[in-house]
PDB file of C-alpha atoms in Angstrom:
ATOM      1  CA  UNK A   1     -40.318 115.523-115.056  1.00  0.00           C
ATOM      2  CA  UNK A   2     -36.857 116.471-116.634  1.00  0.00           C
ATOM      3  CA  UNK A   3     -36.100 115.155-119.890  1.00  0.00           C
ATOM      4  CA  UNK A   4     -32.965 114.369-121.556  1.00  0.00           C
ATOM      5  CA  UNK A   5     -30.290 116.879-121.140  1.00  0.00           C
ATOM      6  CA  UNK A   6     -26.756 116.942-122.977  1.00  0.00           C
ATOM      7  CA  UNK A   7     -23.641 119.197-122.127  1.00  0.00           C
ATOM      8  CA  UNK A   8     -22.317 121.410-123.549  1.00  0.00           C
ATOM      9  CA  UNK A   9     -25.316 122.272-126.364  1.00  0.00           C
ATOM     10  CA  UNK A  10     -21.910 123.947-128.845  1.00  0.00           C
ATOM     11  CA  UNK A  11     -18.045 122.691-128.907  1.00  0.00           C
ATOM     12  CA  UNK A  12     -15.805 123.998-131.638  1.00  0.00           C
ATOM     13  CA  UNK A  13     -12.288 121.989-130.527  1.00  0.00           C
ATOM     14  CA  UNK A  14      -9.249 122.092-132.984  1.00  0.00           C
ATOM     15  CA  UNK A  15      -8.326 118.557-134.505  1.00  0.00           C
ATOM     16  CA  UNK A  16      -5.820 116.388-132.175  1.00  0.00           C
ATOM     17  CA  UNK A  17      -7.945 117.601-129.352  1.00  0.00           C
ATOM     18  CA  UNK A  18     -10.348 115.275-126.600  1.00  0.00           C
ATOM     19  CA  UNK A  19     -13.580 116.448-126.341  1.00  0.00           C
ATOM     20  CA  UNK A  20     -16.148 114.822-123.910  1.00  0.00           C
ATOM     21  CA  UNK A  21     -19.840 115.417-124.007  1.00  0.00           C
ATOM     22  CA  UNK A  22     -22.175 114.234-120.915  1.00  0.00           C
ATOM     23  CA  UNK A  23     -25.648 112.907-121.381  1.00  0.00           C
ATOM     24  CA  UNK A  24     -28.272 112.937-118.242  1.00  0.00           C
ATOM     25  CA  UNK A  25     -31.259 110.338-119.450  1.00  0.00           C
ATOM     26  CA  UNK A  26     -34.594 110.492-117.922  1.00  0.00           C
ATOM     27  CA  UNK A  27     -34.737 109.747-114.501  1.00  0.00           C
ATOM     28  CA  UNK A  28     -35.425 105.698-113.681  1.00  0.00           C
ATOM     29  CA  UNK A  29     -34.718 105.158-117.721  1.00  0.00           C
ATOM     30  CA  UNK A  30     -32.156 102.232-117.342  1.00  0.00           C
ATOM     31  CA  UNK A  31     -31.621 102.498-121.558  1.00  0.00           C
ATOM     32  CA  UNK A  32     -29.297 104.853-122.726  1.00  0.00           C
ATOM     33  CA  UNK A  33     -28.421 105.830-126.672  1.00  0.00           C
ATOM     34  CA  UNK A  34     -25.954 107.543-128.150  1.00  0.00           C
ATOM     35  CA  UNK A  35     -26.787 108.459-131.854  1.00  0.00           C
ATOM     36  CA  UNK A  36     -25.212 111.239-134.057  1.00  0.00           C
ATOM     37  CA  UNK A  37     -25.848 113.026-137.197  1.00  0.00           C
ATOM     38  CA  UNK A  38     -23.329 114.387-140.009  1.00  0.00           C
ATOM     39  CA  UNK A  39     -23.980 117.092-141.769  1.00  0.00           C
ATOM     40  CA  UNK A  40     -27.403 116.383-144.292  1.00  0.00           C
ATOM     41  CA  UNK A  41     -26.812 112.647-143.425  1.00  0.00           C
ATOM     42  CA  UNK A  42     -28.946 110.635-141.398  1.00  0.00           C
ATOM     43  CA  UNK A  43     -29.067 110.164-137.907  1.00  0.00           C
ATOM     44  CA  UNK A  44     -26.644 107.016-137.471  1.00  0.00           C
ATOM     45  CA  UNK A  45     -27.042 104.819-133.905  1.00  0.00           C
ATOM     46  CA  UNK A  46     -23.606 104.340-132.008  1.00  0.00           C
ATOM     47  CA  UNK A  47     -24.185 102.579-128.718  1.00  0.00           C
ATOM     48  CA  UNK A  48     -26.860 101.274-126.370  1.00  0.00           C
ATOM     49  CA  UNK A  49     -26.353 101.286-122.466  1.00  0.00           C
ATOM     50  CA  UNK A  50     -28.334  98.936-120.621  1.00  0.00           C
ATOM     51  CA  UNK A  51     -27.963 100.564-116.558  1.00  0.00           C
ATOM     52  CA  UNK A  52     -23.934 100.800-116.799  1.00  0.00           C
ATOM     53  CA  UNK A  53     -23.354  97.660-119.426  1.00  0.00           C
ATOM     54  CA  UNK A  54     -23.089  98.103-122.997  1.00  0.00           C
ATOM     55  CA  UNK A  55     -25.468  95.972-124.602  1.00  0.00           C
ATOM     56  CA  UNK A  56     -24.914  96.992-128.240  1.00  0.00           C
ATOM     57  CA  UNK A  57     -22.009  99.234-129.442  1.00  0.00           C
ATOM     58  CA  UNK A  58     -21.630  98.281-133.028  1.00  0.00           C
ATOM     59  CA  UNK A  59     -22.248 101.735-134.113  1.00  0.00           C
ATOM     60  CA  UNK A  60     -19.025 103.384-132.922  1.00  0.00           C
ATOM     61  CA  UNK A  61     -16.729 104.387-135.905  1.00  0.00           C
ATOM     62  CA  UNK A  62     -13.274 103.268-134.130  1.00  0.00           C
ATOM     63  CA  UNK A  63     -10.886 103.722-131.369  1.00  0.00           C
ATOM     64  CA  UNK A  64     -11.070 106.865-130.647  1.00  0.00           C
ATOM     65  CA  UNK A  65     -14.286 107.189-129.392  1.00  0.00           C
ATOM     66  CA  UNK A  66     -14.975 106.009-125.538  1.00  0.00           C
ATOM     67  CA  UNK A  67     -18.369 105.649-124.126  1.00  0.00           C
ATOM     68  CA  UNK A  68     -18.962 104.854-120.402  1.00  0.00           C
ATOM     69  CA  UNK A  69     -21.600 105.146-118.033  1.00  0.00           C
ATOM     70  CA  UNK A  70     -20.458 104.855-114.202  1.00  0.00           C
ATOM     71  CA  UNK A  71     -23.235 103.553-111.899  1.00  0.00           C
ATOM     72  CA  UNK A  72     -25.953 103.360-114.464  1.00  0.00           C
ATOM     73  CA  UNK A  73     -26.792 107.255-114.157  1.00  0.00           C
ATOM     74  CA  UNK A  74     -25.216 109.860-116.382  1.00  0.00           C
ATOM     75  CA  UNK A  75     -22.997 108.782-119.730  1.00  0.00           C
ATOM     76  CA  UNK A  76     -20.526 110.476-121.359  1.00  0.00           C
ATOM     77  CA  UNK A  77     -19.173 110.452-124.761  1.00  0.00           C
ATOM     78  CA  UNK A  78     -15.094 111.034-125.313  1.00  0.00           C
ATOM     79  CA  UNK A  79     -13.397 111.869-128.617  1.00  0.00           C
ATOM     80  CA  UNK A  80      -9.802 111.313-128.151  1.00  0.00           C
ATOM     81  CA  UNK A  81      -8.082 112.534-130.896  1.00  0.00           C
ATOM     82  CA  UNK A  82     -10.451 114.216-132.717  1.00  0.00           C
ATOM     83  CA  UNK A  83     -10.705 114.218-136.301  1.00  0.00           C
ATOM     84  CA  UNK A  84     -12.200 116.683-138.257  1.00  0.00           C
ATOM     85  CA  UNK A  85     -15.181 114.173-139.442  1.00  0.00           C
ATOM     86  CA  UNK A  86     -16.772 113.922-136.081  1.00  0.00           C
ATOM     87  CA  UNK A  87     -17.811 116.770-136.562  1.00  0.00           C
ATOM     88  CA  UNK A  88     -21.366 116.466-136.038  1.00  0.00           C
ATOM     89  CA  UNK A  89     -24.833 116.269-133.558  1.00  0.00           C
ATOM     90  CA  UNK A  90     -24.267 114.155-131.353  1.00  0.00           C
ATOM     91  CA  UNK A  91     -28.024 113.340-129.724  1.00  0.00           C
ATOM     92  CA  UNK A  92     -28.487 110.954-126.506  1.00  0.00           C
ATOM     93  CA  UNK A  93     -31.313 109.391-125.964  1.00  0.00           C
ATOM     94  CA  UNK A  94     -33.087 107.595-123.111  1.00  0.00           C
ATOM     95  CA  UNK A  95     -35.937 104.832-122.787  1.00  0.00           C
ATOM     96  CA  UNK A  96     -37.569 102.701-119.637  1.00  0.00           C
ATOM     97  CA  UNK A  97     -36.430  98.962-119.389  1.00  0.00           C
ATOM     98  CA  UNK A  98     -39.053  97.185-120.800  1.00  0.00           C
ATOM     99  CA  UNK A  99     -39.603  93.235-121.254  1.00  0.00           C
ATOM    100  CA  UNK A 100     -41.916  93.211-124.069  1.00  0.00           C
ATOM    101  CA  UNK A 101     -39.456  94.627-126.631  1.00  0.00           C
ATOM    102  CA  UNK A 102     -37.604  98.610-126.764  1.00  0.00           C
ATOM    103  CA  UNK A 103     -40.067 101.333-125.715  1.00  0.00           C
ATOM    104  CA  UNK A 104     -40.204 105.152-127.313  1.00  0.00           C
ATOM    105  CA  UNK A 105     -36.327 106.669-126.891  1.00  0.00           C
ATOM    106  CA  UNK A 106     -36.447 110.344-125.904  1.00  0.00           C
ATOM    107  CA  UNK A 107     -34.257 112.585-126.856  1.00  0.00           C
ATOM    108  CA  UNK A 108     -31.957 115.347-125.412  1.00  0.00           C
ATOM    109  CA  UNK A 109     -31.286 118.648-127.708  1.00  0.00           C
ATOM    110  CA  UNK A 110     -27.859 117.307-128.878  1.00  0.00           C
ATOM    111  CA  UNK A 111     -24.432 118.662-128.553  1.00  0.00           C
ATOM    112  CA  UNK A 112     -22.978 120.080-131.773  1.00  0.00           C
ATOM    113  CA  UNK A 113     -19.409 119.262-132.232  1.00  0.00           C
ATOM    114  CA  UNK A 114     -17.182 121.386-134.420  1.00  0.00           C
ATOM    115  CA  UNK A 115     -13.696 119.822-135.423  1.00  0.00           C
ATOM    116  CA  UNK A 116     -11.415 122.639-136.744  1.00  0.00           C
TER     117      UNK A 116
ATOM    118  CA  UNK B   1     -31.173  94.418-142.955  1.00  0.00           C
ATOM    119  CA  UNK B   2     -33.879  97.743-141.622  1.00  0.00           C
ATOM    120  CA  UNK B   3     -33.872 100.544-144.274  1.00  0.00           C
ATOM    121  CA  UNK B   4     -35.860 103.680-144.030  1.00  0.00           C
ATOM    122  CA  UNK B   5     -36.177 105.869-146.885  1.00  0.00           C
ATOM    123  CA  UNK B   6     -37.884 109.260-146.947  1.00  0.00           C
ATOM    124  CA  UNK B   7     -37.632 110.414-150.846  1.00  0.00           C
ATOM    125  CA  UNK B   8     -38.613 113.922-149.949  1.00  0.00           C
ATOM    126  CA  UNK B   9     -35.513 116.224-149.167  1.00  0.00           C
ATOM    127  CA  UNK B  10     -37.495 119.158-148.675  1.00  0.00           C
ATOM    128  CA  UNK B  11     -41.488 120.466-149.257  1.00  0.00           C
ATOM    129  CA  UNK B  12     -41.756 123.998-149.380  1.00  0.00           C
ATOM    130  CA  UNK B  13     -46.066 124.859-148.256  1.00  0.00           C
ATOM    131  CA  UNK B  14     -47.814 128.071-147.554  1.00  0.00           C
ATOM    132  CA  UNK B  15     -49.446 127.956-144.965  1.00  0.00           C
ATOM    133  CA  UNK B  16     -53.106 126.179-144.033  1.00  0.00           C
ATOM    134  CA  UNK B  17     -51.833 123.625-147.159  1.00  0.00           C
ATOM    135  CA  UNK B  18     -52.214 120.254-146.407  1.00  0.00           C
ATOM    136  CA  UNK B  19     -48.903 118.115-147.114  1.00  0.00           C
ATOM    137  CA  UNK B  20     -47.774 114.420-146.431  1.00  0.00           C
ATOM    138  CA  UNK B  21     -44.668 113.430-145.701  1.00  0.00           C
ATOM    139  CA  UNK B  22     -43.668 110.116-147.499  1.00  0.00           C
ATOM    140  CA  UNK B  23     -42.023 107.231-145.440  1.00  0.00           C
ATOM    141  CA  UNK B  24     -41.163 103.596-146.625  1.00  0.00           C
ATOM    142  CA  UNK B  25     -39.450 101.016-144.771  1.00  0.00           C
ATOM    143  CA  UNK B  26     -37.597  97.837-145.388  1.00  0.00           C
ATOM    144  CA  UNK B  27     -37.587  95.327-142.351  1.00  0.00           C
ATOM    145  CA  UNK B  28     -37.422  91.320-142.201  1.00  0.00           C
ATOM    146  CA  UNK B  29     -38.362  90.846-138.720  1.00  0.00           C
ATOM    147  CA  UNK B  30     -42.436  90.433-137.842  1.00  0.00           C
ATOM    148  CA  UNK B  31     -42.561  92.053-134.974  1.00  0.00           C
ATOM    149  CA  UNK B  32     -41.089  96.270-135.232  1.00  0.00           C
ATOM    150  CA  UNK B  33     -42.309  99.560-134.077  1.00  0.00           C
ATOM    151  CA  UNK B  34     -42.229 102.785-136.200  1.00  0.00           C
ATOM    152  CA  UNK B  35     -41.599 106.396-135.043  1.00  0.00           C
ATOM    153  CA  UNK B  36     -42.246 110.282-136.431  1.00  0.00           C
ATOM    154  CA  UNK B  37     -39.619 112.591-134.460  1.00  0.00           C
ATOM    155  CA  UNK B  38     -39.797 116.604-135.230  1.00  0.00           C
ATOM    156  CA  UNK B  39     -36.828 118.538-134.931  1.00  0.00           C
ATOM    157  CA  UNK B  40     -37.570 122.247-134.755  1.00  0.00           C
ATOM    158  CA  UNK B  41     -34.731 125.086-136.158  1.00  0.00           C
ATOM    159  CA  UNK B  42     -33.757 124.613-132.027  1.00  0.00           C
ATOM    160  CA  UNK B  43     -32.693 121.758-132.525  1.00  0.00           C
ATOM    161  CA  UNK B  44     -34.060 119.188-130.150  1.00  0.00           C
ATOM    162  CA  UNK B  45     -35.852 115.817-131.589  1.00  0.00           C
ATOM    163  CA  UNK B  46     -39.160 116.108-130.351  1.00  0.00           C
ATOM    164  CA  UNK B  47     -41.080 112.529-130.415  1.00  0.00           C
ATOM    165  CA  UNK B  48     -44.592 112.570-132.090  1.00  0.00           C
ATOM    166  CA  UNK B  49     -45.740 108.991-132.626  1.00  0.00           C
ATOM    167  CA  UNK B  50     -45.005 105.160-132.774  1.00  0.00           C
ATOM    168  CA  UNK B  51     -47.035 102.619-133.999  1.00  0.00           C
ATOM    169  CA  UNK B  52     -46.322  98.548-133.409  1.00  0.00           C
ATOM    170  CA  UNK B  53     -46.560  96.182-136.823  1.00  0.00           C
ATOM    171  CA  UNK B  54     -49.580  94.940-135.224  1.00  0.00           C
ATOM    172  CA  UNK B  55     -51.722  97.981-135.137  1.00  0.00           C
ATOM    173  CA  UNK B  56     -52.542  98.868-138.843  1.00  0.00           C
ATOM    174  CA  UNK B  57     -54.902 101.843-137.810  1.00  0.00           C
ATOM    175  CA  UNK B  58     -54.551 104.940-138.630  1.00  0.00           C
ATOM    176  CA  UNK B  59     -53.763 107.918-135.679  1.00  0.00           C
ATOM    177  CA  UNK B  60     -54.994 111.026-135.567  1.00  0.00           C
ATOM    178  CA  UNK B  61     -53.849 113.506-133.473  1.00  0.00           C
ATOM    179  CA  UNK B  62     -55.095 117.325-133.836  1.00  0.00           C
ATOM    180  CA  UNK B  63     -54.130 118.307-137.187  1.00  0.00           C
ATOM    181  CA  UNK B  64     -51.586 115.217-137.712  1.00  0.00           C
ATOM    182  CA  UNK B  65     -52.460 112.216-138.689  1.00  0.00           C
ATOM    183  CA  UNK B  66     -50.663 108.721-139.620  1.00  0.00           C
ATOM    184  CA  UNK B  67     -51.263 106.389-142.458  1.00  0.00           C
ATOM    185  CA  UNK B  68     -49.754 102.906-141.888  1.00  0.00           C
ATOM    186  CA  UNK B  69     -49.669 100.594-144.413  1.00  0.00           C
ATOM    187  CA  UNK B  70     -47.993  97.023-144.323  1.00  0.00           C
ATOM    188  CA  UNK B  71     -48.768  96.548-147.841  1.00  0.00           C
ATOM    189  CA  UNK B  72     -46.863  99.093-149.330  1.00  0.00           C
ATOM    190  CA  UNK B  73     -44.314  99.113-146.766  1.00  0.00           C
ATOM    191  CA  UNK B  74     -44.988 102.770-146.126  1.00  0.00           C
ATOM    192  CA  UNK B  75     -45.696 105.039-142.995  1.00  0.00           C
ATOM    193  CA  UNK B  76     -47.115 108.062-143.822  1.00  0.00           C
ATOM    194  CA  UNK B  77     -47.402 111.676-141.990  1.00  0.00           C
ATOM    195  CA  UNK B  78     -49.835 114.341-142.849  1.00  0.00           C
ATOM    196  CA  UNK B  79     -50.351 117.866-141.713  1.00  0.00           C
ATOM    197  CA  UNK B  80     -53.569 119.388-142.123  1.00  0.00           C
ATOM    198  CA  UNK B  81     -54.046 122.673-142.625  1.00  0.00           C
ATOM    199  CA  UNK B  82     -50.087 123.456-141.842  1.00  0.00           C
ATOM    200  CA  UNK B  83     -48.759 126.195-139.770  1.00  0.00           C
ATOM    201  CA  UNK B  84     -45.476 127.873-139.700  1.00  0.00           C
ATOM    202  CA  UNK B  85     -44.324 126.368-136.517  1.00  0.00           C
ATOM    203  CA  UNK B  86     -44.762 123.366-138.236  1.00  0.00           C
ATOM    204  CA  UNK B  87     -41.759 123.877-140.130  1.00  0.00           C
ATOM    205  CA  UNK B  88     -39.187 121.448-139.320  1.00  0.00           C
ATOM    206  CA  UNK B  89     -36.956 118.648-140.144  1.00  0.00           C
ATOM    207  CA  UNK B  90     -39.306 115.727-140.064  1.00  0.00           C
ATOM    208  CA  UNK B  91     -37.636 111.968-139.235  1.00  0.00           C
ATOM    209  CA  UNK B  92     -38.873 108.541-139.799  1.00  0.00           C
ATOM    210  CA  UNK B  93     -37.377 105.609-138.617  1.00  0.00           C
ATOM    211  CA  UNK B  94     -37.739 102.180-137.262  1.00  0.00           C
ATOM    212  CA  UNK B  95     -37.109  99.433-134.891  1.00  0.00           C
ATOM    213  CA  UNK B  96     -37.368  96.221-134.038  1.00  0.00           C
ATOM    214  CA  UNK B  97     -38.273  93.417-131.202  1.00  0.00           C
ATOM    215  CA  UNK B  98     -34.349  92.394-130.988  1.00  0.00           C
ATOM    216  CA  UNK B  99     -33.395  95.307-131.845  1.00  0.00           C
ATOM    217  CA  UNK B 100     -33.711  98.454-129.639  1.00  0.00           C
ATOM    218  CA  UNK B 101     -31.532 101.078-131.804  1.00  0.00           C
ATOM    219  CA  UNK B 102     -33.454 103.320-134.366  1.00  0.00           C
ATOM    220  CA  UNK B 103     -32.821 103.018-137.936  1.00  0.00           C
ATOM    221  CA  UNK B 104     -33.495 106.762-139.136  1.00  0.00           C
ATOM    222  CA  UNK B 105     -34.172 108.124-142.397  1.00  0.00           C
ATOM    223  CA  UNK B 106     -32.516 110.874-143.842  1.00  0.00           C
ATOM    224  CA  UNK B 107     -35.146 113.378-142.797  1.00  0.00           C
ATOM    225  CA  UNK B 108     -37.565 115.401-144.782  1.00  0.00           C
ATOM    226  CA  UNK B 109     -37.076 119.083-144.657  1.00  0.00           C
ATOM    227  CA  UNK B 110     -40.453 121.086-144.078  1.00  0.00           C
ATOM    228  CA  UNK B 111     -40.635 124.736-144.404  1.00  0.00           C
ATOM    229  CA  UNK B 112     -44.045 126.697-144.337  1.00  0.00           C
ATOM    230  CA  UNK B 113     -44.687 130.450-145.480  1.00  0.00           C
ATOM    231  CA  UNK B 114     -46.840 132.556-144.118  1.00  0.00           C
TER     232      UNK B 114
END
């Protein structure tokens, strides 16, 4: 079984630039995360899809940053201007739909996003 | 609020050492799961373990093994007899019933010489 899988794995864009990364979950995993890490900080949570709803995105830093997830499959991630402190890893994760509380997220090998 | 806190930045081993990597967490809900991810120099987090706030026993699992304790808030991870493909960035973090996202910690940086 495939896991998670992110693309691209590297993308050095200049600032004022749109980047947009793309997240494949595990297939039949309805729950989809997006998390990211700055450098030597901690991994921080930005949003939770539930199939192609979000169902929690009180982790996204501001306006400029546009998650969707068209017919509950693939997501992807858009920066739109970027800044040069999203620069970061940028990991997705992916989990079954479970009604007895959030089962183990799995994750893809992140994209790393350089902001010149 | 969730909290995790790993105090340990780094731990520097040679290898066959034993070493335990320290994890405490702060939660107010009853019911919340707890998780050990690797992440290898490639980069990829790589799951290892999660344990419910209902099941206080301890895992073992080839030369890992898990120390939960509700008591002291704490979630520990030890290596036996370490290898160096076990170096890694080592993360904690934590979960709860209403909540699915992961609270991570800061990670513990693990590096093991030959």
């Amino acid at each position: 079984e495939a896991g998670v899988t992110q693309f691209p794995s590297h993308s050095v864009i200049e600032k004022g630039q749109t980047v947009t990364l793309r997240c494949d979950p595990i297939s039949g995993h309805d729950n989809l995360y997006w998390y990211r890490r700055v450098m030597g900080k901690e991994i921080k949570f930005l949003l939770h899809f539930v199939k192609e709803s979000k169902q929690d995105e009180s982790g996204m830093p501001n306006n400029r940053f546009l998650a969707e997830r068209t017919g509950g499959t693939y997501s992807t991630l858009k920066v739109q201007p970027a800044e040069l402190e999203d620069s970061g890893v940028y990991f997705c994760a992916s989990s079954p739909l479970l009604a007895g509380g959030p089962d183990t997220q799995y994750f893809g090998p992140g994209t790393r996003l350089t902001v010149l | 609020a969730q909290k995790v806190t790993q105090a340990q930045t780094e731990i520097s081993v040679v290898e066959k050492e034993d070493v335990t990597l320290d994890c405490v967490y702060e939660t107010r809900d009853t019911t919340y799961y707890l998780f050990w991810y690797k992440q290898p120099p490639s980069g990829e987090l790589v799951f290892l373990i999660r344990r419910n706030s209902f099941d206080e026993q301890n895992e073992i699992s080839g030369r890992y093994s898990w120390n939960f304790q509700k008591s002291t808030s704490s979630f520990n991870f030890t290596i036996t007899a370490s290898q160096v493909v076990d170096s890694a960035v080592y993360f904690c973090a934590l979960n709860t019933y209403n909540t699915d996202k992961l609270i991570f910690g800061t990670g513990t940086r693990l590096q093991v010489f030959p």
